[in-house]
PDB file of C-alpha atoms in Angstrom:
ATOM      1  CA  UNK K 274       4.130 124.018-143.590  1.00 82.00           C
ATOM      2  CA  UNK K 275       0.617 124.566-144.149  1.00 92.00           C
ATOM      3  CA  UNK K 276      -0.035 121.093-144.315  1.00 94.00           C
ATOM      4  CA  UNK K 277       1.021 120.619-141.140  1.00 96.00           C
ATOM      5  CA  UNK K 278      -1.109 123.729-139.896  1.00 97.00           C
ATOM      6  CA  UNK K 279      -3.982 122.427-141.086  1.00 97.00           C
ATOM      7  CA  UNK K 280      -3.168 119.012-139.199  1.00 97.00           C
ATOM      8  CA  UNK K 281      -3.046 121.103-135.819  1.00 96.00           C
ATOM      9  CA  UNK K 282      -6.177 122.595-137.080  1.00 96.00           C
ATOM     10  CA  UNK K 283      -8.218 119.765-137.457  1.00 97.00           C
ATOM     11  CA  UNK K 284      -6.831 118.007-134.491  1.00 95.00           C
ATOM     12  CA  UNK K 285      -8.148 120.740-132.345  1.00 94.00           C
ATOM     13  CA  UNK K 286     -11.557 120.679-133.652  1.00 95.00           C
ATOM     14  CA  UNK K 287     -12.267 117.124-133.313  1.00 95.00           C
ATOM     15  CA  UNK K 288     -10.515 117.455-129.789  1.00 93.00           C
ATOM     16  CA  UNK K 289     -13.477 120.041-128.574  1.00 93.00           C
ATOM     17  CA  UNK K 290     -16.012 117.888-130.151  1.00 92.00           C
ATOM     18  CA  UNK K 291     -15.839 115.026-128.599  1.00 90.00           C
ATOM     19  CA  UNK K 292     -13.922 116.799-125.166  1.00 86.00           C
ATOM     20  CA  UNK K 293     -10.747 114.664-125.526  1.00 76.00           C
ATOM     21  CA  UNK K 294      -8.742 117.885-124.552  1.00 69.00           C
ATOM     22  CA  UNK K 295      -9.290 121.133-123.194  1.00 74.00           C
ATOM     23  CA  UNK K 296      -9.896 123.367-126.543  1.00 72.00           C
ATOM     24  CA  UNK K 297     -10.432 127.065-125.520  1.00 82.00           C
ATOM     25  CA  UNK K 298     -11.427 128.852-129.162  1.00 89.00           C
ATOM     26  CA  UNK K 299     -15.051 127.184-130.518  1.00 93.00           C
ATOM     27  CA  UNK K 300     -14.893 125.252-133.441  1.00 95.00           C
ATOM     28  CA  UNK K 301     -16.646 127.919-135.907  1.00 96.00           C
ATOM     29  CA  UNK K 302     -13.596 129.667-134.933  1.00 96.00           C
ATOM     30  CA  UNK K 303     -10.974 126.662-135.521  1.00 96.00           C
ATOM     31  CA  UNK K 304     -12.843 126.398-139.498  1.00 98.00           C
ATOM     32  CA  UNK K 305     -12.253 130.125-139.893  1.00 98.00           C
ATOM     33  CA  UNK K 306      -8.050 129.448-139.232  1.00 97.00           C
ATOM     34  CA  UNK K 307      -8.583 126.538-141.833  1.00 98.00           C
ATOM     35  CA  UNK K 308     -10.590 128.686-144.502  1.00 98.00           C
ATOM     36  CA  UNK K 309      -7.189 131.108-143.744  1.00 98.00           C
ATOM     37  CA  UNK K 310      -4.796 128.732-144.238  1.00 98.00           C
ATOM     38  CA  UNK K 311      -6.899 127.422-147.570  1.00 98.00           C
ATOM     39  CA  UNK K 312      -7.027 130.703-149.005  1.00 97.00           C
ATOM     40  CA  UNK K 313      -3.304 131.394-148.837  1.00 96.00           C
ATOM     41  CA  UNK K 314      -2.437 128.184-150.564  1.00 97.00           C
ATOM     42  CA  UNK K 315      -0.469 128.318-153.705  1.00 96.00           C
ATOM     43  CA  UNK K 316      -1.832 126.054-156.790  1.00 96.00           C
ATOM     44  CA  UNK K 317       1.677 123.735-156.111  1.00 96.00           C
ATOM     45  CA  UNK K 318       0.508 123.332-151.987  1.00 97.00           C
ATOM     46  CA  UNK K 319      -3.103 122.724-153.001  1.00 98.00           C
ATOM     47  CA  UNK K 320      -2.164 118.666-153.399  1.00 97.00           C
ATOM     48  CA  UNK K 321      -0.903 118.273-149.990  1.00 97.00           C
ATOM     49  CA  UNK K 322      -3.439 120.598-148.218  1.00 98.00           C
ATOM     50  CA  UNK K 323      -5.913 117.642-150.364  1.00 98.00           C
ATOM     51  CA  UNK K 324      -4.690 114.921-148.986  1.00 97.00           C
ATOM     52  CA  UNK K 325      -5.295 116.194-145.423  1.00 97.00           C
ATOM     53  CA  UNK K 326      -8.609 118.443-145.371  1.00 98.00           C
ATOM     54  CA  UNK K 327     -10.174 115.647-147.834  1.00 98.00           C
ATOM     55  CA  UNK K 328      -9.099 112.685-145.914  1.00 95.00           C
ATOM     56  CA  UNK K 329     -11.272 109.856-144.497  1.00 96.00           C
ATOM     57  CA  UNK K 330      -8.282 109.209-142.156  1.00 96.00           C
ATOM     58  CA  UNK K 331      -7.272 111.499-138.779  1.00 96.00           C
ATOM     59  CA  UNK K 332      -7.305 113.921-138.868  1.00 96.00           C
ATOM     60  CA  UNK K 333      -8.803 114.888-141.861  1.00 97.00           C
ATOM     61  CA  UNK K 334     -12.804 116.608-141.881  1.00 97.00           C
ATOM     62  CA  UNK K 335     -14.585 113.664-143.697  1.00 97.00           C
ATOM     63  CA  UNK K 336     -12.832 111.789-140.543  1.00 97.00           C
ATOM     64  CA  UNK K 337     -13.973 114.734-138.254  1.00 97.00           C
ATOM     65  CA  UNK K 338     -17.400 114.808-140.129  1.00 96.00           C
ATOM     66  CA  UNK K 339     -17.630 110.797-139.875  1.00 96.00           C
ATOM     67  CA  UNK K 340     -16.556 111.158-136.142  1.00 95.00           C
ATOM     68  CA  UNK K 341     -18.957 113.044-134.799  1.00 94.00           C
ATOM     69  CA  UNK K 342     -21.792 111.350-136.654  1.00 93.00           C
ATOM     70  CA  UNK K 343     -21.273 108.118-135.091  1.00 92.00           C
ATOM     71  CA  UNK K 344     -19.398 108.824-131.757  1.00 91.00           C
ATOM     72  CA  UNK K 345     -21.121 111.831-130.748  1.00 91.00           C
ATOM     73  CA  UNK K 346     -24.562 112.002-128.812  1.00 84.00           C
ATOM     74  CA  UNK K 347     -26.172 115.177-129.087  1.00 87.00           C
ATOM     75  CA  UNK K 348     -23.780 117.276-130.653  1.00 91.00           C
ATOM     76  CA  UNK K 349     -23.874 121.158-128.536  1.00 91.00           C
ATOM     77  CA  UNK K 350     -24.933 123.700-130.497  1.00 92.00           C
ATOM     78  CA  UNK K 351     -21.178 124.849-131.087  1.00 93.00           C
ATOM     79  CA  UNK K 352     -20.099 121.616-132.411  1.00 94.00           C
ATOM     80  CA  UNK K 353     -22.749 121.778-135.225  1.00 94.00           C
ATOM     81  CA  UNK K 354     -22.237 125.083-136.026  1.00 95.00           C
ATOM     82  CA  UNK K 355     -18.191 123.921-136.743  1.00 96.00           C
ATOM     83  CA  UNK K 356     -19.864 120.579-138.320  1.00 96.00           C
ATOM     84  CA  UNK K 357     -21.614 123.433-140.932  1.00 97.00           C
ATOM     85  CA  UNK K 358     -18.671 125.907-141.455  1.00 97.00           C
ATOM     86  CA  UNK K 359     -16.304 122.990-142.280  1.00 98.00           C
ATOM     87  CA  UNK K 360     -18.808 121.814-144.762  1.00 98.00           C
ATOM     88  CA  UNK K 361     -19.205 125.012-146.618  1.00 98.00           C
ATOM     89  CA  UNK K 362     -15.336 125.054-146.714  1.00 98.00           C
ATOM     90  CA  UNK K 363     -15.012 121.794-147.946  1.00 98.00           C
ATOM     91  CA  UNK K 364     -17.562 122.715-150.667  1.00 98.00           C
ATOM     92  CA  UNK K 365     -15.737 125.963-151.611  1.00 98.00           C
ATOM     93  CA  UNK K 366     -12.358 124.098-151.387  1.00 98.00           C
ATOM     94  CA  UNK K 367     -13.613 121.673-153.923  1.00 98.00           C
ATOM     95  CA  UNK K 368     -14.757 123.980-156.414  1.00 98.00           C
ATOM     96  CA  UNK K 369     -10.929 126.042-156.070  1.00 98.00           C
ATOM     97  CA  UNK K 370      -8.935 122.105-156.507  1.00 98.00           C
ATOM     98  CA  UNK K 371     -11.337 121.570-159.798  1.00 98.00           C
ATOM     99  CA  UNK K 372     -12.358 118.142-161.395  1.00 98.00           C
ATOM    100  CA  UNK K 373      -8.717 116.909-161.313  1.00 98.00           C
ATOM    101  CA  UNK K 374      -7.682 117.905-157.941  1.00 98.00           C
ATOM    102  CA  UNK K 375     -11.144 116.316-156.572  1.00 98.00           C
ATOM    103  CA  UNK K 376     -11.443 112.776-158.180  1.00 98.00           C
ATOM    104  CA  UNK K 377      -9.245 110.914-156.285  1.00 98.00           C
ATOM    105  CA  UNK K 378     -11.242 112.134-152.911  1.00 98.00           C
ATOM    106  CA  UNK K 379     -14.686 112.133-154.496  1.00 98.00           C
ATOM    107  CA  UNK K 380     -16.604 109.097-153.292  1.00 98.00           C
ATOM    108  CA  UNK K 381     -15.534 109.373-149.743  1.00 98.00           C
ATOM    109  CA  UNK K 382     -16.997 113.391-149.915  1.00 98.00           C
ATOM    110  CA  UNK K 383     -19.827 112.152-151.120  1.00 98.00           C
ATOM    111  CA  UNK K 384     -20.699 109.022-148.777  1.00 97.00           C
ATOM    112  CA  UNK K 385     -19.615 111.111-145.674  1.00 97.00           C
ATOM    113  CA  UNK K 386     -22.015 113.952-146.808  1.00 97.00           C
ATOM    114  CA  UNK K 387     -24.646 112.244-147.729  1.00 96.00           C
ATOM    115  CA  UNK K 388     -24.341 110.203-143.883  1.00 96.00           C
ATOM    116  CA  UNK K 389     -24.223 113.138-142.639  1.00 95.00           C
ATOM    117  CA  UNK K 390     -27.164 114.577-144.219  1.00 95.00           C
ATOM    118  CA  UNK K 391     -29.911 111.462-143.561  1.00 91.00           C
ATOM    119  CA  UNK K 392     -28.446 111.177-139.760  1.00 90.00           C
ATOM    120  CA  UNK K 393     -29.571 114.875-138.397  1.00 86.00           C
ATOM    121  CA  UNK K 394     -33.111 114.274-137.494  1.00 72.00           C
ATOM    122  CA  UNK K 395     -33.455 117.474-134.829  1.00 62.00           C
ATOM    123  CA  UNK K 396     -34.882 120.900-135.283  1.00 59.00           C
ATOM    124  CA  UNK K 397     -31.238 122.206-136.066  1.00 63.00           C
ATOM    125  CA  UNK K 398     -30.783 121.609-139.350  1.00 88.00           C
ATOM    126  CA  UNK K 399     -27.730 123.865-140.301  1.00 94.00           C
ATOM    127  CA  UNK K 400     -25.805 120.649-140.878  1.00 95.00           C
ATOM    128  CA  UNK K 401     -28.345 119.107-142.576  1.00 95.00           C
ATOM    129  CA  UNK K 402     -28.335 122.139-145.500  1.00 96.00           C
ATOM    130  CA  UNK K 403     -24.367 122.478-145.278  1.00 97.00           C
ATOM    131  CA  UNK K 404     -23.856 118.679-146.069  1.00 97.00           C
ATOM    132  CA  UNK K 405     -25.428 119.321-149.342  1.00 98.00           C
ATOM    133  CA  UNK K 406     -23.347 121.860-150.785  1.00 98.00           C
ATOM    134  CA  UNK K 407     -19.909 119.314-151.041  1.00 98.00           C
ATOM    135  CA  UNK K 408     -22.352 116.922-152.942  1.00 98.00           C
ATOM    136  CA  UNK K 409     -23.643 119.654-155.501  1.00 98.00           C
ATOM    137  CA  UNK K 410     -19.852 120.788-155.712  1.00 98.00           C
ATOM    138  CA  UNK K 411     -19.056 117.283-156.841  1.00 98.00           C
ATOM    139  CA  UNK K 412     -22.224 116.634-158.937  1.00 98.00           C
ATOM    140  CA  UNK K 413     -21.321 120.175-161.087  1.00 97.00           C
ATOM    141  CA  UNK K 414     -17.324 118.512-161.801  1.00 97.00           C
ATOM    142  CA  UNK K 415     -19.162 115.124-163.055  1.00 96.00           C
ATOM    143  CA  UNK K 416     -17.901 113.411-159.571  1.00 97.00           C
ATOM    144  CA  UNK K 417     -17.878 110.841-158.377  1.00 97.00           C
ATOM    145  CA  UNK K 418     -17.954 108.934-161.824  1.00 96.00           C
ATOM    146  CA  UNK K 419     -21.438 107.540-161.919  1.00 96.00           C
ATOM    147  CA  UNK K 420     -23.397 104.695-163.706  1.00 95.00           C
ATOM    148  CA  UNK K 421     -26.839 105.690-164.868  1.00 94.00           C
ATOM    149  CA  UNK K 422     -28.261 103.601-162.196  1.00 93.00           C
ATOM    150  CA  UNK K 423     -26.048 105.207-159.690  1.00 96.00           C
ATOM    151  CA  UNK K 424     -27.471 108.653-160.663  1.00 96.00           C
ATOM    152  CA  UNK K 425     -30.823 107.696-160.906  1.00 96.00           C
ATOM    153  CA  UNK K 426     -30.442 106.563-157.212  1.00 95.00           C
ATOM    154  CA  UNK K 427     -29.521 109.675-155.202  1.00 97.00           C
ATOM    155  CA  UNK K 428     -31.795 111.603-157.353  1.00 97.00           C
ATOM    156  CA  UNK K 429     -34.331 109.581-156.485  1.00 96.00           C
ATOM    157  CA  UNK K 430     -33.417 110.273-152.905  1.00 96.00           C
ATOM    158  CA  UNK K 431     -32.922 113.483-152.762  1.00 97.00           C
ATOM    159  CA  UNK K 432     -36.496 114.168-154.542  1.00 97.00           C
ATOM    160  CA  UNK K 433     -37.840 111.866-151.930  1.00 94.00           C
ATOM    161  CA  UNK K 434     -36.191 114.134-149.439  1.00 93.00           C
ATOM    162  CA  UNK K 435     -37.760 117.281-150.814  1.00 94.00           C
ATOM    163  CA  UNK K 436     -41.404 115.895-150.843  1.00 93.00           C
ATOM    164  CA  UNK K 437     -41.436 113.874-147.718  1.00 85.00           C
ATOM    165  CA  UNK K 438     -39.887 115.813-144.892  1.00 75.00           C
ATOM    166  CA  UNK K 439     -42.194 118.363-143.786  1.00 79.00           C
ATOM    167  CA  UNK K 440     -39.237 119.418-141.387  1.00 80.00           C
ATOM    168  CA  UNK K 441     -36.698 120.688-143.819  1.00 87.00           C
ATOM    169  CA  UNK K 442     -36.211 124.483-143.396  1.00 90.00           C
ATOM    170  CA  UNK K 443     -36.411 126.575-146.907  1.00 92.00           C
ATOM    171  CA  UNK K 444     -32.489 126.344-147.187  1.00 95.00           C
ATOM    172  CA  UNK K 445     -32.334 122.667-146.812  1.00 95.00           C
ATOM    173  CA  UNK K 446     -35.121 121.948-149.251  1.00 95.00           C
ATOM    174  CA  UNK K 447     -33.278 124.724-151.396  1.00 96.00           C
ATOM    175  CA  UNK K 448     -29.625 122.834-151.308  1.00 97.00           C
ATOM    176  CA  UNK K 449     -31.577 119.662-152.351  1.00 97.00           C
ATOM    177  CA  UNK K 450     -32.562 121.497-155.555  1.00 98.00           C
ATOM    178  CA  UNK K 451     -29.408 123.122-155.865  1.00 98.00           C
ATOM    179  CA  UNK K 452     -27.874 119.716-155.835  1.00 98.00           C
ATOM    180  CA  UNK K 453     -30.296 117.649-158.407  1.00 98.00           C
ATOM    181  CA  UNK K 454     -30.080 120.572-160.628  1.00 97.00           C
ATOM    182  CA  UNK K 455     -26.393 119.607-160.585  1.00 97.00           C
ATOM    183  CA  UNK K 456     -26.620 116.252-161.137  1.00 97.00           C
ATOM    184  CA  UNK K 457     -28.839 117.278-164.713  1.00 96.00           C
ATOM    185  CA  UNK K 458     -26.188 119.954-165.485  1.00 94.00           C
ATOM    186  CA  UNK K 459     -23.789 116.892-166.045  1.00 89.00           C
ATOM    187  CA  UNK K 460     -26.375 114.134-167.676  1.00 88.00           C
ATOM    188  CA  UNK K 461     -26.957 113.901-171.469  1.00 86.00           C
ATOM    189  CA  UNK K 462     -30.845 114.041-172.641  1.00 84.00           C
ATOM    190  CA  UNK K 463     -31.861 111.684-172.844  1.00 90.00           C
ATOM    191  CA  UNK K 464     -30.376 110.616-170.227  1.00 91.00           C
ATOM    192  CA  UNK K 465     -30.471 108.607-166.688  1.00 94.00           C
ATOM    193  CA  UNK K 466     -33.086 111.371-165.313  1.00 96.00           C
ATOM    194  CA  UNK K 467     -35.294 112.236-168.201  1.00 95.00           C
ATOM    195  CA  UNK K 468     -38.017 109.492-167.488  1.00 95.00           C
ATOM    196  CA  UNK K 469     -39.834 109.787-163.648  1.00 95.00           C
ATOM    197  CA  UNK K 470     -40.133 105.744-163.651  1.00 93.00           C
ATOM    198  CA  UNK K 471     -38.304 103.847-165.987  1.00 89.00           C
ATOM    199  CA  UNK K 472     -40.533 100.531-167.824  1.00 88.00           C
ATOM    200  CA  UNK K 473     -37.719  98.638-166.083  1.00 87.00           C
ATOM    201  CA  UNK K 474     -38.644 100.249-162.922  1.00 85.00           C
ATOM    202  CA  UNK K 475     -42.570  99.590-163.280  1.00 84.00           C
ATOM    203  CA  UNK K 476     -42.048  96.367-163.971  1.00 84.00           C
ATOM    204  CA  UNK K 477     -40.082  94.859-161.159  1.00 84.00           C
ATOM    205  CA  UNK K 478     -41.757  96.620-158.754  1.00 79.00           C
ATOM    206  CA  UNK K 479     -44.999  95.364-156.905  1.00 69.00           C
ATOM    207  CA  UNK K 480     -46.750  98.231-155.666  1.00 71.00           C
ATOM    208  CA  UNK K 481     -47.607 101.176-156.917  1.00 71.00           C
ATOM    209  CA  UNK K 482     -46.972 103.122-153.989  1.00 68.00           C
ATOM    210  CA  UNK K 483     -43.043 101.735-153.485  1.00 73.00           C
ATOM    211  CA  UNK K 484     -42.129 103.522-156.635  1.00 84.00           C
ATOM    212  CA  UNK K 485     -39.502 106.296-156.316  1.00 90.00           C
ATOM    213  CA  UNK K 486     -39.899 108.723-159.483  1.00 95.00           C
ATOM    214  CA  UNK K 487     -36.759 110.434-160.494  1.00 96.00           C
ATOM    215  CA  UNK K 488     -36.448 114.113-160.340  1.00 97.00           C
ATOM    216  CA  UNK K 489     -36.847 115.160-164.118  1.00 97.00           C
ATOM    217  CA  UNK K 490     -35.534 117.964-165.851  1.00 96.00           C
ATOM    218  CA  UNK K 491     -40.152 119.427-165.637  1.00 96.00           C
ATOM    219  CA  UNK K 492     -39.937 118.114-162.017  1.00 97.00           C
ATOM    220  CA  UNK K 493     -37.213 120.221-160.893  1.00 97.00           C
ATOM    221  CA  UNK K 494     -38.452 123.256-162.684  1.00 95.00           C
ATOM    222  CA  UNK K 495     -41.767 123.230-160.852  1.00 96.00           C
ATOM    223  CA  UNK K 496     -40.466 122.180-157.788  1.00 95.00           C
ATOM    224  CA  UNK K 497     -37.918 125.427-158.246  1.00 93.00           C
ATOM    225  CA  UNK K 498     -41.387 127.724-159.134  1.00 91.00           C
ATOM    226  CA  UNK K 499     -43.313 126.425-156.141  1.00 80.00           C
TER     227      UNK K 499
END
């Protein structure tokens, strides 16, 4: 079953990463079997292939992704490489499984790409730009199901990203716009993101300088222009 494929799949590609077994094939191509096993899904398999790829549990890739993360000093270069093609599947898997397919696994993509995005701090940053596309995936569906304040959050974030980390490569800092752009696609106007600093947000906060402004709709259009 391909379920079970994908199981064998996943196993093997944590196995290399963290050298628990002898793995022989690297892992960008281990996430090339899995993007051929995805692609040959029918629509009734997609659920089951879900509730392995998507899982925070073994041996699922937000397990794999989480894994390596945490467990893993200096990933080799082949390890990241398989870190970024299993992102960019998960990303293109999510936007094949739709809205419905992708709620019940939405939170857990998000919170184990956005760890994975603030934790790579070297000059590779492949992962870094590949962690963003699941989010933006999500973000275009309406998922995860977000308060205002929520939203205003890892907008704020991700603009602070943009403007502050003179290392981000052109793709990275392009994924982060990709990604906020996203987030307005699914906001009303006015909305959580039409004001930089809410009065709310002036208010309770002492200085000037600890202000985070919110990426607004004129924001992201210059930043997009620059």
């Amino acid at each position: 079953m391909a379920e079970d494929s994908l199981r064998d799949l996943l196993e093997r590609l944590t196995a290399f990463a963290t050298g628990a077994a002898n793995v022989h094939d690297k892992p960008s191509t281990i996430v090339e079997e899995v993007k051929d096993v995805l692609d040959h899904l029918a629509r009734d398999e997609l659920p089951a292939a879900s509730a392995v790829l998507l899982a925070i549990d073994p041996p699922g890739a937000l397990h794999h992704l989480e894994l390596v993360r945490a467990e893993v000093h200096k990933p080799s270069g082949d390890v990241n490489m398989g870190r970024a093609r299993l992102l960019e599947c998960v990303a293109a898997y999510i936007a094949r499984i739709g809205r419905d397919g992708a709620e019940p696994y939405a939170r857990d993509v998000k919170q184990a790409c956005e760890r994975t995005f603030r934790s790579e701090r070297g000059s590779q940053r492949s992962v870094k730009a590949a962690a963003l596309l699941p989010m933006a995936e999500l973000f275009r569906l309406g998922l995860p199901r977000m308060t205002d304040t929520e939203t205003r959050a890892i907008a704020r974030e991700l603009r602070e990203d943009y403007e502050r980390d003179r290392l981000n490569s052109a793709r990275v800092k392009a994924n982060i716009l990709q990604a906020i752009a996203a987030l307005h696609d699914n906001t009303p106007r006015p909305g959580p993101l039409t004001e930089e600093v809410t009065a709310e947000e002036a208010a309770s906060t002492a200085k000037k300088a600890d202000l985070k402004p919110a990426p607004t709709a004129t924001w992201l259009l210059a930043a997009g222009l620059a």
